[in-house]
Amino acid sequence: MSVVPQHIQKIQQSVPTAQYDVVVIGAGPYGLTTAAHLRGKGLKVAIFGKPLELWRERMPAGMFLRSHWWATSLSDPQNKYSFARFFAQSSHYKACYPVPIEAFIEYAMWFQQHAVPDIDQTYVACVERQGKQFILTLEDGRVIQCAAVVMATGVYYYAKRPPEYSHLSRDLVSHAFDHGDFSRFAGKELLIIGGGQSAVEYAALLHEAGARVHLVARRPINWLGRDDDTPRPLLEQIKAPNSGIAPGWKNWILEYVPFLFYRFPQPKKDYYLGRHFNAAASEWLRERVLGKVDVREQQKVIALEAVDAGVRASLSTGEQLQVDHVLLATGYAIDLRNLAMLHPQLASQVEADSYTPLLNSHFESSVPGLYFVGLSSVRAFGPLYRFVAGSKASARRVAGAVARQLARVK
């Protein structure tokens, strides 16, 4: 018997005050792009969430995008609000590589103001299904009804916190996701656990913020090849064509044949994701980290213990480090159980494998009308959907599917 969360128990049943064709939950790149394409189909759309909240509040200043600017352009049906157009109109930013996170945030907010101007910044407290309709209760008590729901919550609910570190408070051990400002760590000694882009970039940022940093990675850091924004010779492009993920034919196919990956059996997809898309760090981080941060590759943290207002870390080498704080750059893991806004009865109807929703070829779950885009869809559709570059393909496909669904009903 499932237990209904307290916040859902308190929701009073009432008559919906508004009716929409479709609701998008989440206002990040995938939510904004999907809402724009849904509206392009002439549908009545509501989108709930704070625009770019994760990017604006959970990512520290000074970060850069790993992808090129042309691979992080959001999408609208008429392609009126591209990154290229933003650069052409901006007096502050020009096309460059790598792209400062501040430039992307300003671009995405510009896109939102033009393509999806009427976002409702109220959070959704509960999503239920009654018959063929969804009933959504907002945190301010409003109740709305719609025929389809698109879950575009991004990584917000999926921060991966390994259980072996859960015995210590978040004052001592936190996830990188918990911080949007590293200034509090100036003069402190930190241990970062992880070896991917986030771990290495956070190590650089913390060092530059005045912290003493140790970086412990289980594997050798996988440094990506050198990249820049200069035109590549034709022969290089033939050998490894440009793509939104990284140069190479495999990545080009993932981007330009974006639904081919879906057709493979799940075991093969899981194998591919695990083998070919391990954590990696951009070449431009090398000079900011090597020789400045204590980098310990092929080592593991086997125990953490609270001592003297800090943490003692025991490593697999037998060494011990005493630090003020441990930062988990351990990535994100899809887990439907973390989506607390889904009513338990609805959540139980979403077929899943390892807590990942099983999706059809249109990003629709086993619950008709309930769609998942972005990180939630990676296991089904491939690594393209970990990046902003995948938002255009998923938005077009979801918008088409929802439009056809509503046409059949009408």
Steps between C-alpha positions, in 0.01 A plus 500: 500500500653833394525788743364832376746784572379757752502786252264302277275399789439869568383574146128558496291362219342787309367588158778594254522873446668479159516257208800453270588264220841428649709602799881511503661457842843661503634817339855403409625455141285192435189649658531828310569332166218248542251772597600709197440210261172402668376854453616483142238226454229739612452330837400667824812454712593583858858476625584501870837564663759771547681572173853356495486453878763227504736701280448828684502373859687167504797566274779726627618801305805440285384172349519435127291277274677192369302519175549760226251787483347367180423173681320674788245696303142461620231430244172662401284399201607792280863497622466869584684495833827322438826555686640651178226765495558574868871556438418726207281717725707486819732781603658286774573160344646370178523146363798327661627171639465404774175687570474668843201375693389860547467538123288188470274605788445844349427341161256245648317773693479702177359193326246452779384862491435478126391138440331408831426834668223397741663241725321441829774480764284306745621149578279197436420320827310201365421332168211253490313324223122479496358314204673638191590831660777614732422708807784722622497676835738792532677603818277806528190277503383552143379190318526459124407232250669388181516213253879461499794570730867537400752439779798725421647515850862459387752379758337679794371187671776262394815608686690180574605476864674164560358339815845436648530876560148557633590461870654848509302824499485723196701757692791258456411306183293658223430444133638745244136567410450662841720801425463803281774699671842372605612815684411342835784251449778761470784399732350154555637159408270286287489151360313449171390148411456443126689512172269651240450850361320629810758360743795644310336837432387535862856420608622788282232740624559416866875544461440836333262593785785452748442144619756220533364214292553125480337317207456123533392303192453123475632498141757703309345829394380469142623822342314588182693602191596861444219704352441863406275717284727518197378334177619142472676382180278307258697178545453515878127557454478199269680283753302637795208727404382770736217412735335650807652239730855487364662445157464147362275287283329325792410832657393640162260208453360545851422864420384481137319166524374572854261207535714220362639423846147433626460201266773290662429246778540647847797281601696627197404860581609460861830348388562786257420767757726338757791436266512805277370781718705485814578818692740735318648846545566774247857567392473868595478403868848342507697816566253610768532174693828316443769628734245704694268233638606181677373253237486136611400270215415130533427540868183456703364647820421194710385675819400843629498596866397823668787642707574842654231685302633345182529167321770234498507307171668160475623421151554167327876568508496495880548877522272728696393856424344739748289768337235754587245375248437222249334583168335218308536550125344158451257595228132422465293182499144479369262388773126543459456464875649847539224668297291582804239692300377178337212364706589148624213347304620667179864417570410133546351495150822620335682188385869526578825307491749582777278797589537641148175555306441271203415724206354443157652653188325833574638540856166387642489279809266207562249758629335648188574870476788503750832584330859519629772704328860587577709290737206269577502386137874431457483128567234459230619753242871539557767746618386784272224572752750573777584816308307810394558380143237230549220738596402585142445138391304404811288817491395443141413137560306563822311793347398288203388212721294722732336677205399165347375375836274802545379485139382140557310605811332794327 
